[in-house]
Tab-separated table of C-alpha atoms in Angstrom:
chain	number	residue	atom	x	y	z
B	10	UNK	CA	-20.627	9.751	22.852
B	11	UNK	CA	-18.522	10.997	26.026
B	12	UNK	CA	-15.710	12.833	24.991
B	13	UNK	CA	-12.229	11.466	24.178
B	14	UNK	CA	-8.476	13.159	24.878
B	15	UNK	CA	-7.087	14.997	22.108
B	16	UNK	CA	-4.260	12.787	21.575
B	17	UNK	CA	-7.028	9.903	20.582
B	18	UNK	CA	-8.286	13.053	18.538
B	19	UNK	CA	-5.780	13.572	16.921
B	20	UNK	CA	-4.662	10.488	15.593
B	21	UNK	CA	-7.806	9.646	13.803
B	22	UNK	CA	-7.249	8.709	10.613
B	23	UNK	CA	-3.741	8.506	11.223
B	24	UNK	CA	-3.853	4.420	11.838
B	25	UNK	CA	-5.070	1.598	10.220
B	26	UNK	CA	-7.203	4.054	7.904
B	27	UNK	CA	-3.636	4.278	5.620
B	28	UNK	CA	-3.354	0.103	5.516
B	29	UNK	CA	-7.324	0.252	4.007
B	30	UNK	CA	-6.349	-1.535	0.600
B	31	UNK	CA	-4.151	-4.029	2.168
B	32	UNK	CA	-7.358	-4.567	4.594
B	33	UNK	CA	-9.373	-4.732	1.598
B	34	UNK	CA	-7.480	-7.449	0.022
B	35	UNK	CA	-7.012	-9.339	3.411
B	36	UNK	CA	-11.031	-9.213	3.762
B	37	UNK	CA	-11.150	-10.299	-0.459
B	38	UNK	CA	-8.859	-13.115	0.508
B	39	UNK	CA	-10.610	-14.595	2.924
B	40	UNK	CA	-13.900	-14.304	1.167
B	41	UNK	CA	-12.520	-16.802	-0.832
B	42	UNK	CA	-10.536	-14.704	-3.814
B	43	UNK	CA	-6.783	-15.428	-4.479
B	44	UNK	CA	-4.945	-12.431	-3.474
B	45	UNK	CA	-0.763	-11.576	-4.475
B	46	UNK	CA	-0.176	-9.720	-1.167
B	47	UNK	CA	2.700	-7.194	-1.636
B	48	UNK	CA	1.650	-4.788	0.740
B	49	UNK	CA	3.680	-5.099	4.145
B	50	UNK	CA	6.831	-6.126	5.167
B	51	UNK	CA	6.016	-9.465	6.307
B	52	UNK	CA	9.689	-11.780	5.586
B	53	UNK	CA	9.043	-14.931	3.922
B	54	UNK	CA	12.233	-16.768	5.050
B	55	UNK	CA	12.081	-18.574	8.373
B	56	UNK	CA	14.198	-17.352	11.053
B	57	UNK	CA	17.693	-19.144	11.802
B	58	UNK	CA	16.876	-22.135	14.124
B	59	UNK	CA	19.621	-21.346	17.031
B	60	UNK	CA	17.150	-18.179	17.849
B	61	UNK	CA	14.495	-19.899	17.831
B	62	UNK	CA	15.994	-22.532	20.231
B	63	UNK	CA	17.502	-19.192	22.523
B	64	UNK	CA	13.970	-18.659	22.608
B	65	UNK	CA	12.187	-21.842	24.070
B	66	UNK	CA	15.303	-22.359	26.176
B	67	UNK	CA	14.621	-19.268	28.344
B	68	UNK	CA	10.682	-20.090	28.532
B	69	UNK	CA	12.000	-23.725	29.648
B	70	UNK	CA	14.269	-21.586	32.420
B	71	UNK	CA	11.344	-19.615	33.582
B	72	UNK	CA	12.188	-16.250	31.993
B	73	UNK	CA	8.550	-15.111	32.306
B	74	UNK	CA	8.949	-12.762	35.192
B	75	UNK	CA	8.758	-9.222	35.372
B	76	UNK	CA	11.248	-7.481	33.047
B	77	UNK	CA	14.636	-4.491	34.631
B	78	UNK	CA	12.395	-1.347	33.953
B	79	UNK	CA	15.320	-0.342	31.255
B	80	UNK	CA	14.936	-3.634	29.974
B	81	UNK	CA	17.493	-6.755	30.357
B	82	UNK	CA	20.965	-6.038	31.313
B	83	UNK	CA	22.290	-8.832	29.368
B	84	UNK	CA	20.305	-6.964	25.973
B	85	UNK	CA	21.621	-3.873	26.686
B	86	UNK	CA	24.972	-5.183	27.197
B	87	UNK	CA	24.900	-6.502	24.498
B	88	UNK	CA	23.163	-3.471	22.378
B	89	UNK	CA	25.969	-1.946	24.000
B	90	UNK	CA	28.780	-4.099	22.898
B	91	UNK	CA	27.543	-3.389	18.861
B	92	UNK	CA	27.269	0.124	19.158
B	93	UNK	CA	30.509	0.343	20.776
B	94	UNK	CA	31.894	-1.909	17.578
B	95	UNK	CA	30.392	0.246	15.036
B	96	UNK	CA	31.021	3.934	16.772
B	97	UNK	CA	34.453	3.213	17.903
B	98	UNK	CA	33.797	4.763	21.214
B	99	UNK	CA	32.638	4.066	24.431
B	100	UNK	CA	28.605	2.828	24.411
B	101	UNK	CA	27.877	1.521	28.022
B	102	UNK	CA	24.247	-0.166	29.373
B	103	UNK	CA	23.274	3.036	30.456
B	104	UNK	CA	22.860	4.104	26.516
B	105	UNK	CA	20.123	1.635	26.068
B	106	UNK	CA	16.727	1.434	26.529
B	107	UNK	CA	15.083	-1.917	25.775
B	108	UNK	CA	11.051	-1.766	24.447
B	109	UNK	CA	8.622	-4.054	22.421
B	110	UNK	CA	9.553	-3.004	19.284
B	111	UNK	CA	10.678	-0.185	17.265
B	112	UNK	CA	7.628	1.496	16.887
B	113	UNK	CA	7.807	1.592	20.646
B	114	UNK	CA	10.983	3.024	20.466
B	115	UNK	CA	9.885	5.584	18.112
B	116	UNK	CA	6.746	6.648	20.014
B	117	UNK	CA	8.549	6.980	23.890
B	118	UNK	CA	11.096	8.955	21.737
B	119	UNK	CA	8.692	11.401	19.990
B	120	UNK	CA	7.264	11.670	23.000
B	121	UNK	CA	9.978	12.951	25.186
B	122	UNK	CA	11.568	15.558	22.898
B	123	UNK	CA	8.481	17.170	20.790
B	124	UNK	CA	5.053	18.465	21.806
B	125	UNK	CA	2.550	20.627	21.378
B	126	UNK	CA	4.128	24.099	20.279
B	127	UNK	CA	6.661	21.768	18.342
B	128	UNK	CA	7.649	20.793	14.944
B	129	UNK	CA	9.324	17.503	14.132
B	130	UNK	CA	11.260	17.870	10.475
B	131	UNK	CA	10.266	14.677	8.716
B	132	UNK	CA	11.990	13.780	5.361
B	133	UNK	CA	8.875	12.989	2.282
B	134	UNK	CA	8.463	10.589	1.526
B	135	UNK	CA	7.973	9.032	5.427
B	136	UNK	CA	7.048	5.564	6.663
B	137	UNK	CA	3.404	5.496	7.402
B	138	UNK	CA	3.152	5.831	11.027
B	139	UNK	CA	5.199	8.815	11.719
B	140	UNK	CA	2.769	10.884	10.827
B	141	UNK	CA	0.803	9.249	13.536
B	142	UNK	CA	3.808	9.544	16.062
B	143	UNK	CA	4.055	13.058	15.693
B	144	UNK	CA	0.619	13.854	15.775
B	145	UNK	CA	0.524	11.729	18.789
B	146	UNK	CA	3.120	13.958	20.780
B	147	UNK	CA	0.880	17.160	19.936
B	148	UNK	CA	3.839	18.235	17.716
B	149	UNK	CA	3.485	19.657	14.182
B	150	UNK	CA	4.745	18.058	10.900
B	151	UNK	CA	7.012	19.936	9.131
B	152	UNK	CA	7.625	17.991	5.703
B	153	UNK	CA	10.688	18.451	4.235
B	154	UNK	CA	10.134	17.385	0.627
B	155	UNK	CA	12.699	14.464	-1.067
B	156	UNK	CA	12.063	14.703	-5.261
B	157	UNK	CA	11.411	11.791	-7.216
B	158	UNK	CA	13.531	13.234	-9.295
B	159	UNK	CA	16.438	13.270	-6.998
B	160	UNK	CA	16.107	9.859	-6.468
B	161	UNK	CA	14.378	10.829	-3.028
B	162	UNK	CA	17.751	11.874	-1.305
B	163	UNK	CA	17.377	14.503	1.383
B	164	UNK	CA	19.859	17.433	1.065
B	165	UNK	CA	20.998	19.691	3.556
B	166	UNK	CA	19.127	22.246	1.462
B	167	UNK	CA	15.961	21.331	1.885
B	168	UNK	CA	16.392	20.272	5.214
B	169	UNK	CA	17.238	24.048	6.427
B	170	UNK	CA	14.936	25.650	4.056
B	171	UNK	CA	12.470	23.743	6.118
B	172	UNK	CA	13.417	24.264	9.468
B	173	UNK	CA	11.875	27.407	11.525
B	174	UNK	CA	11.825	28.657	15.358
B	175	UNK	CA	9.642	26.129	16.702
B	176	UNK	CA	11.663	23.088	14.671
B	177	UNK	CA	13.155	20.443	17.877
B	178	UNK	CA	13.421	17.251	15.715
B	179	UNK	CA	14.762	15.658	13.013
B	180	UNK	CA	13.261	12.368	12.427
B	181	UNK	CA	15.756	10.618	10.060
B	182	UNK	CA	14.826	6.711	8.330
B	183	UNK	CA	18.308	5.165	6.701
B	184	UNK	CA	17.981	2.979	4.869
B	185	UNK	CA	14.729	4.751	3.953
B	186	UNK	CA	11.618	3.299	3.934
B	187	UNK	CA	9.646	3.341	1.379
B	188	UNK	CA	12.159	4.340	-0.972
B	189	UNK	CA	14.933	2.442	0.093
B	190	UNK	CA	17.771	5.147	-0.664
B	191	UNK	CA	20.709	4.950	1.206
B	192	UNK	CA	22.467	8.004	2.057
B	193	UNK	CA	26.194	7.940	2.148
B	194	UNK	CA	28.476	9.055	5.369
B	195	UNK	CA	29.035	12.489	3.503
B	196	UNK	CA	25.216	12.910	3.313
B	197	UNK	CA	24.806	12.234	6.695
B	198	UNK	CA	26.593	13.856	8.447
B	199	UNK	CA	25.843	17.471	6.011
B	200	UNK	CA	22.226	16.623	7.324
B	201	UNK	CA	24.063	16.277	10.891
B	202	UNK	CA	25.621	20.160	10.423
B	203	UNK	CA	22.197	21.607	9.342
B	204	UNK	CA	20.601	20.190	12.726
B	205	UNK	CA	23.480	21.108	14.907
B	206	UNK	CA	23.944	24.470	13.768
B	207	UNK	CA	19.794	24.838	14.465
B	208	UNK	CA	20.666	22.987	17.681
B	209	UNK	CA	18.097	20.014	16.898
B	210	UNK	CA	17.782	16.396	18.148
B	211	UNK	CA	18.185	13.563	15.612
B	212	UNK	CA	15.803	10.513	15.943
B	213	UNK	CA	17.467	7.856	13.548
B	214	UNK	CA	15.174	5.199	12.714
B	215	UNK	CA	17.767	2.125	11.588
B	216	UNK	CA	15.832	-0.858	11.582
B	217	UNK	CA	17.180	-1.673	7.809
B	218	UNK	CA	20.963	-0.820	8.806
B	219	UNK	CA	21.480	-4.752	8.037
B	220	UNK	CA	19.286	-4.575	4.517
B	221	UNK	CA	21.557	-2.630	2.587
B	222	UNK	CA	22.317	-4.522	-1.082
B	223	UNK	CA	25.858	-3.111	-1.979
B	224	UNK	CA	28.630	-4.189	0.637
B	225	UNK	CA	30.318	-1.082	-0.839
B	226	UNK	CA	27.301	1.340	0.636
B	227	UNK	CA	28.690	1.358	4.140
B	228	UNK	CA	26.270	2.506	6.426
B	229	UNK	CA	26.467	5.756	8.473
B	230	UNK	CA	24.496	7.107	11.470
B	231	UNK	CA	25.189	10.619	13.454
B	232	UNK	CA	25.212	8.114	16.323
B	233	UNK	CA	28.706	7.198	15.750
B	234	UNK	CA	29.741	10.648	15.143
B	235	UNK	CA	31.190	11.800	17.939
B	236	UNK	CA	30.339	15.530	17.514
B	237	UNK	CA	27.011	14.470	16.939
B	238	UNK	CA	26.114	11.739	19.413
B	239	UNK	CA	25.014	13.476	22.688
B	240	UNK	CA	22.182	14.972	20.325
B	241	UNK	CA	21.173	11.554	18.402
B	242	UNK	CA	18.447	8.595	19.563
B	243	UNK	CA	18.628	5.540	17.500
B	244	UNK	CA	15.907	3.355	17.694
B	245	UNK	CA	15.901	0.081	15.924
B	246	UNK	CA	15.145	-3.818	16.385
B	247	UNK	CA	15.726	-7.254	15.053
B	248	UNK	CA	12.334	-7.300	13.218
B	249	UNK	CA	13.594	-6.966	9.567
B	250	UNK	CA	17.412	-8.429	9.873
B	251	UNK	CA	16.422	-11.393	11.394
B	252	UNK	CA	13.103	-12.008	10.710
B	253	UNK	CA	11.495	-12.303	13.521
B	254	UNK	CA	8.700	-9.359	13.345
B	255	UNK	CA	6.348	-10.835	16.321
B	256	UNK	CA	8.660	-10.629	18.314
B	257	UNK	CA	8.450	-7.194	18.752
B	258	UNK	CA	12.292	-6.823	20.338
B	259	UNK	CA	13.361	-2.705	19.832
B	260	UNK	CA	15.814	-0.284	21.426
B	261	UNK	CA	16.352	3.103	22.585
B	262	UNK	CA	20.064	3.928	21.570
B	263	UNK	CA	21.158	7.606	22.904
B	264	UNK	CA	22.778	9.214	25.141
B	265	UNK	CA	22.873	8.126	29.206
B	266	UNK	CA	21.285	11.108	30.003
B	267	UNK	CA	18.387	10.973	27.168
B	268	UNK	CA	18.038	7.521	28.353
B	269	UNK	CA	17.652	8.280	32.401
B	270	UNK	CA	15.221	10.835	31.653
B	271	UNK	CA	13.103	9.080	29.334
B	272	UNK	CA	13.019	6.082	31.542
B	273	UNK	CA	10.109	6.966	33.266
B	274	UNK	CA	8.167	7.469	30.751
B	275	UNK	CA	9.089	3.423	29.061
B	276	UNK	CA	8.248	2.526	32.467
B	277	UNK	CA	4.413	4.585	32.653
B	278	UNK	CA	4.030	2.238	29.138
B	279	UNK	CA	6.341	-0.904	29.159
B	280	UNK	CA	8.153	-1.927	31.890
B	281	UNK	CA	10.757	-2.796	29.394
B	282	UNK	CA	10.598	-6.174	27.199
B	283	UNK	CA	9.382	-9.734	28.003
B	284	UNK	CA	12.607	-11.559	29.269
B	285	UNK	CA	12.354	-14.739	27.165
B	286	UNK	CA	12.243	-12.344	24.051
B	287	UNK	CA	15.171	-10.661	25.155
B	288	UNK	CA	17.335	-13.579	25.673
B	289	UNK	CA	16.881	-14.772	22.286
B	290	UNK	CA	17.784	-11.049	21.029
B	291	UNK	CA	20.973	-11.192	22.955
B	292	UNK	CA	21.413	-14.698	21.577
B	293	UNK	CA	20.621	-12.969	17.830
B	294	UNK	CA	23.153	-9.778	18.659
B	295	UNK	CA	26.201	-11.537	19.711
B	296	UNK	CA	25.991	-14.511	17.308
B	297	UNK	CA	24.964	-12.995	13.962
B	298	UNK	CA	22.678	-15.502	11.980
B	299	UNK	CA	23.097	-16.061	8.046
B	300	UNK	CA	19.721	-14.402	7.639
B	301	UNK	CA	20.699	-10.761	7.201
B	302	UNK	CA	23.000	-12.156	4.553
B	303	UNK	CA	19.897	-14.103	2.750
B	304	UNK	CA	17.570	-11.930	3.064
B	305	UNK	CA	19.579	-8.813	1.319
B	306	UNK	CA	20.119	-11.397	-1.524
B	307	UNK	CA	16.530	-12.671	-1.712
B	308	UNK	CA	15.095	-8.968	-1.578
B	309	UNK	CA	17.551	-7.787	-4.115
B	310	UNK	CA	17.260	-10.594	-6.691
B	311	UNK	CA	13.641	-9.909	-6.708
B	312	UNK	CA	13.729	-5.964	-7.243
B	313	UNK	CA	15.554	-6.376	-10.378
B	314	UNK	CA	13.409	-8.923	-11.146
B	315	UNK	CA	10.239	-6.704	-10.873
B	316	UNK	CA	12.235	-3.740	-12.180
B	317	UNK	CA	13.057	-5.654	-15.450
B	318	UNK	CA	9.368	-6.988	-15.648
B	319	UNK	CA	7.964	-3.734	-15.139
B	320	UNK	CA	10.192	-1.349	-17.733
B	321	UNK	CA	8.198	-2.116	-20.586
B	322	UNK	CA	5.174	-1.377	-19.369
B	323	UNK	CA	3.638	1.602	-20.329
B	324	UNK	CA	2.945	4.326	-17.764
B	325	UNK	CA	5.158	2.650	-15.165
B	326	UNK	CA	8.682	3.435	-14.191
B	327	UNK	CA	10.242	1.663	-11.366
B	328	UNK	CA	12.868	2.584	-8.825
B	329	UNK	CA	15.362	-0.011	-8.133
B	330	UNK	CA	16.345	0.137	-4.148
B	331	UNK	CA	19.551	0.498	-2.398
B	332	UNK	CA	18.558	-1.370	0.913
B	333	UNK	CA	15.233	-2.523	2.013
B	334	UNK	CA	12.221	-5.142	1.088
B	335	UNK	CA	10.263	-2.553	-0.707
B	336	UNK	CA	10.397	-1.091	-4.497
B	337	UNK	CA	8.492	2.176	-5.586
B	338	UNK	CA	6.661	2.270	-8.894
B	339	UNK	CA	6.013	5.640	-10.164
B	340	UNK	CA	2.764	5.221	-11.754
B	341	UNK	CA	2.159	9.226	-13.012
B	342	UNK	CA	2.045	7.592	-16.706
B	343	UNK	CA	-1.579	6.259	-16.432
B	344	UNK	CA	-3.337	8.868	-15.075
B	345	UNK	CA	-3.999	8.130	-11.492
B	346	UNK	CA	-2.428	8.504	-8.524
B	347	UNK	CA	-0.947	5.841	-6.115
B	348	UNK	CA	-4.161	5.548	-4.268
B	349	UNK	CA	-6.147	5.540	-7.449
B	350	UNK	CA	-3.844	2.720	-9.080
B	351	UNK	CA	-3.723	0.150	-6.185
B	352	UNK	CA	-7.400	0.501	-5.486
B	353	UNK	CA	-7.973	-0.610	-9.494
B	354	UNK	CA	-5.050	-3.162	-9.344
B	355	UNK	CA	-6.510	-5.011	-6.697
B	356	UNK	CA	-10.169	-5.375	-8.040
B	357	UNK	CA	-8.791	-5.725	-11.654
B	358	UNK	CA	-6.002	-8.351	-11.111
B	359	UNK	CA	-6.194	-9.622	-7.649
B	360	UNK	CA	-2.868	-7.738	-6.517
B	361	UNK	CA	-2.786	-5.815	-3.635
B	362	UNK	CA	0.181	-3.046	-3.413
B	363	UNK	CA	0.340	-0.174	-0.665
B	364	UNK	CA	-0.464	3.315	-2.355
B	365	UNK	CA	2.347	5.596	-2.278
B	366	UNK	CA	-0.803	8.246	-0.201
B	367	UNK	CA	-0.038	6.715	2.996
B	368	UNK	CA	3.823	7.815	2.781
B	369	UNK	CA	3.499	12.044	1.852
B	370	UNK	CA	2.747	14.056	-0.539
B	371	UNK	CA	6.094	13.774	-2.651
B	372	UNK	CA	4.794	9.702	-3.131
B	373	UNK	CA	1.486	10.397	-3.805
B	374	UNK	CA	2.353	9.616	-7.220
B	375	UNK	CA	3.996	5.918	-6.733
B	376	UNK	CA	2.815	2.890	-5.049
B	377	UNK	CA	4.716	0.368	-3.324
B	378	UNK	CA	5.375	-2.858	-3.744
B	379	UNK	CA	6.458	-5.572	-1.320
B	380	UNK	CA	9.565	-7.934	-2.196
B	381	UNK	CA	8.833	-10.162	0.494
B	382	UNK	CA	7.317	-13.329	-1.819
B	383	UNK	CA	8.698	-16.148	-3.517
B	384	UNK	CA	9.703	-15.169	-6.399
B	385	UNK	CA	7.801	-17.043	-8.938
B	386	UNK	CA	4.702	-15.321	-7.308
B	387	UNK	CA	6.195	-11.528	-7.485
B	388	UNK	CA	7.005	-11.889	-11.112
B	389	UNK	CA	3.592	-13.091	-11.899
B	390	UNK	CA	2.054	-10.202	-9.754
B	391	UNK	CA	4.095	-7.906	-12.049
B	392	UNK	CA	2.704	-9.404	-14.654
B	393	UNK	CA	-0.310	-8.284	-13.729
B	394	UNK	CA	0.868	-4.632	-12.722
B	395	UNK	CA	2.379	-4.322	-16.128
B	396	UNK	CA	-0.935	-5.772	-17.509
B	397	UNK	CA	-3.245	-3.029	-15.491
B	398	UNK	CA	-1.145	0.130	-16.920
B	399	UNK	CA	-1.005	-1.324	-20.159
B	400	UNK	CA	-4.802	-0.894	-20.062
B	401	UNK	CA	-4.992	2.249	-17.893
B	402	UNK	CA	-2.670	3.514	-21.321
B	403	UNK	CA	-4.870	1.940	-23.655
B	404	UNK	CA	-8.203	3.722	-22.597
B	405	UNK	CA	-7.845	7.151	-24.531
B	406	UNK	CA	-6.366	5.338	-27.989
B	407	UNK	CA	-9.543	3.021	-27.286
B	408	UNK	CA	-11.911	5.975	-26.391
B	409	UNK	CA	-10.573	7.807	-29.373
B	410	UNK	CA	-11.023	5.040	-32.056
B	411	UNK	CA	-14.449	4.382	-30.988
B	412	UNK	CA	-15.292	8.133	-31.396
């Protein structure tokens, strides 16, 4: 075979390789087998009709042409207008960069502030495809381990006792995903110290800012920090509050001079965001829908539900969330690890749940599960969860009586 470019190089394995059981199942189900999917994000509640109609309204005006280069001015007004809100200073249309979605965001970003001869800090556990986003950039990972223990927090601490010459990035997820921990405005901004006195860019990836459970958990970015700002990029989208993944509508929050520099390279890639998409985001930004407000209630009614479900069985300990559609389940008890447990779930009783491998090392141990199904059909796949590590438990009492 002729030979490829070493970013294609590098990012083998790095892809859909970490989704392989949720392919498995997908390939299971449509063999004919009935499958509890709790893998990926995927909402199950319908987006709020008035986007929708924002939506079909601009294809019915023609809104199909060729998209501003920083993406639509009316978006990034109003991207601006919220940021400006929830900072209390000044965000202008020259902050924002508008792209097909936040892993767009995150990639152009990556891109223009690590590369090879680089390390981007990255809290573990991580969402699965930063690993991938780094890698792509020719940067280094440089894991800076969150404890199960701790409740996966990340602390100053270990933030610094990670960091070394060739650190340039902090690549910070709250709300977190996969844990779904929520650090507090204190937290933040002692993780904002550690990478100012080091003199390192913050990448803040906020796409659950709207997902958080307790209305008394405010939440907190080093973007509205005002000592902080001119060295934080927030990149985010409407995928998760408003449930409207396809649509593949993210930003590029930073400073105006971040964002004039980097506009080349959105350009090389995107040429910003289809217009019809971005006219129902600006419809979505500055007339806030009811789903944020459902979907925190749906997605938090249904952790405890699997959390109360799950504590007797043996072997399993879950971790209720703070924000999020996701709950860990440590799954140390029986033996295996995440990868180990999820691959036997699935061909034992039909459920398929992401292995806590794909997210770091320090989740190796846990697997995730999706809350993102009615609810009648997550508490019978914990059924069957609390089923399989009651007889992952049960094998050496079994072994041993039959000895």
């Amino acid at each position: 075979m002729l030979p490829f470019s070493d970013t294609v190089n590098r990012l083998q394995g790095l892809g859909a390789e970490k989704w392989a059981v949720h392919f498995r199942a997908r390939a299971l189900a449509a063999a004919g087998r009935e499958i509890i999917e709790l893998t990926i994000g995927e909402p199950d509640r319908a987006p709020d009709p008035s986007i929708l109609g924002a939506l079909t309204d601009a294809l019915a005006a023609g809104r199909i042409r060729y998209s501003d280069g920083r993406g639509e001015p009316a978006l990034r007004d109003a991207l601006a207008e919220k940021y400006t809100a929830r900072s209390g200073r000044v965000v202008a249309r020259d902050n924002i960069l508008a792209v097909p979605g936040t892993q767009a965001a995150l990639f152009s970003t990556i891109a223009a502030l690590a590369g090879p001869g680089t390390e981007v800090a990255l809290p573990d556990p991580y969402y699965a495809t930063y690993e991938g986003v780094i890698a792509a950039s020719g940067a280094s990972l440089r894991p800076v381990p969150m404890l199960a223990e701790d409740g996966f927090r990340l602390t100053p601490a270990a933030l610094e006792a990670a960091i070394t010459p060739a650190t340039r990035v902090l690549l910070l997820n709250n709300p977190h995903n996969p844990t779904g921990t929520v650090l507090t405005a204190a937290e933040v901004a002692a993780v904002a110290e550690v990478c100012a006195r080091y003199d390192l860019w913050i990448v803040s990836d906020e796409v659950y800012e709207a997902l958080i459970f307790d209305a008394e958990s405010a939440f907190a970015s080093p973007f509205d920090m005002a000592e902080h700002a001119e060295r934080t990029v927030v990149v985010s989208s409407i995928s998760k509050s408003e449930a409207v993944p396809g649509f593949r509508s993210g930003w590029i929050a930073g400073p105006a001079a971040f964002c004039t520099r980097v506009q080349p390279l959105v350009e090389m890639m995107f040429f910003g965001n289809q217009p019809f998409i971005a006219d129902a985001t600006t419809h979505a930004l500055r007339q806030p829908s009811p789903t944020a407000a459902a979907l925190r209630g749906d997605y938090l009614r249904r952790a405890t539900l699997a959390a109360d479900i799950l504590a007797a069985a043996p072997g399993l300990k879950a971790m209720l969330p703070q924000a999020g559609m996701f709950l860990m389940l440590d799954v140390r008890g029986t033996g295996l690890d995440g990868l180990g447990f999820a691959e036997t779930l699935l061909d034992a009783q039909s459920v398929a749940v992401m292995p806590g491998n794909a997210f770091g090392a320090q989740a190796a141990g846990f697997v995730r599960l999706s809350l993102t199904v009615p609810d009648d059909r997550l508490a019978e796949a914990c059924r069957r969860v609390a089923a399989h590590g009651d007889s992952l438990n049960s094998r050496p009492l079994a072994a041993a009586a039959s000895a």
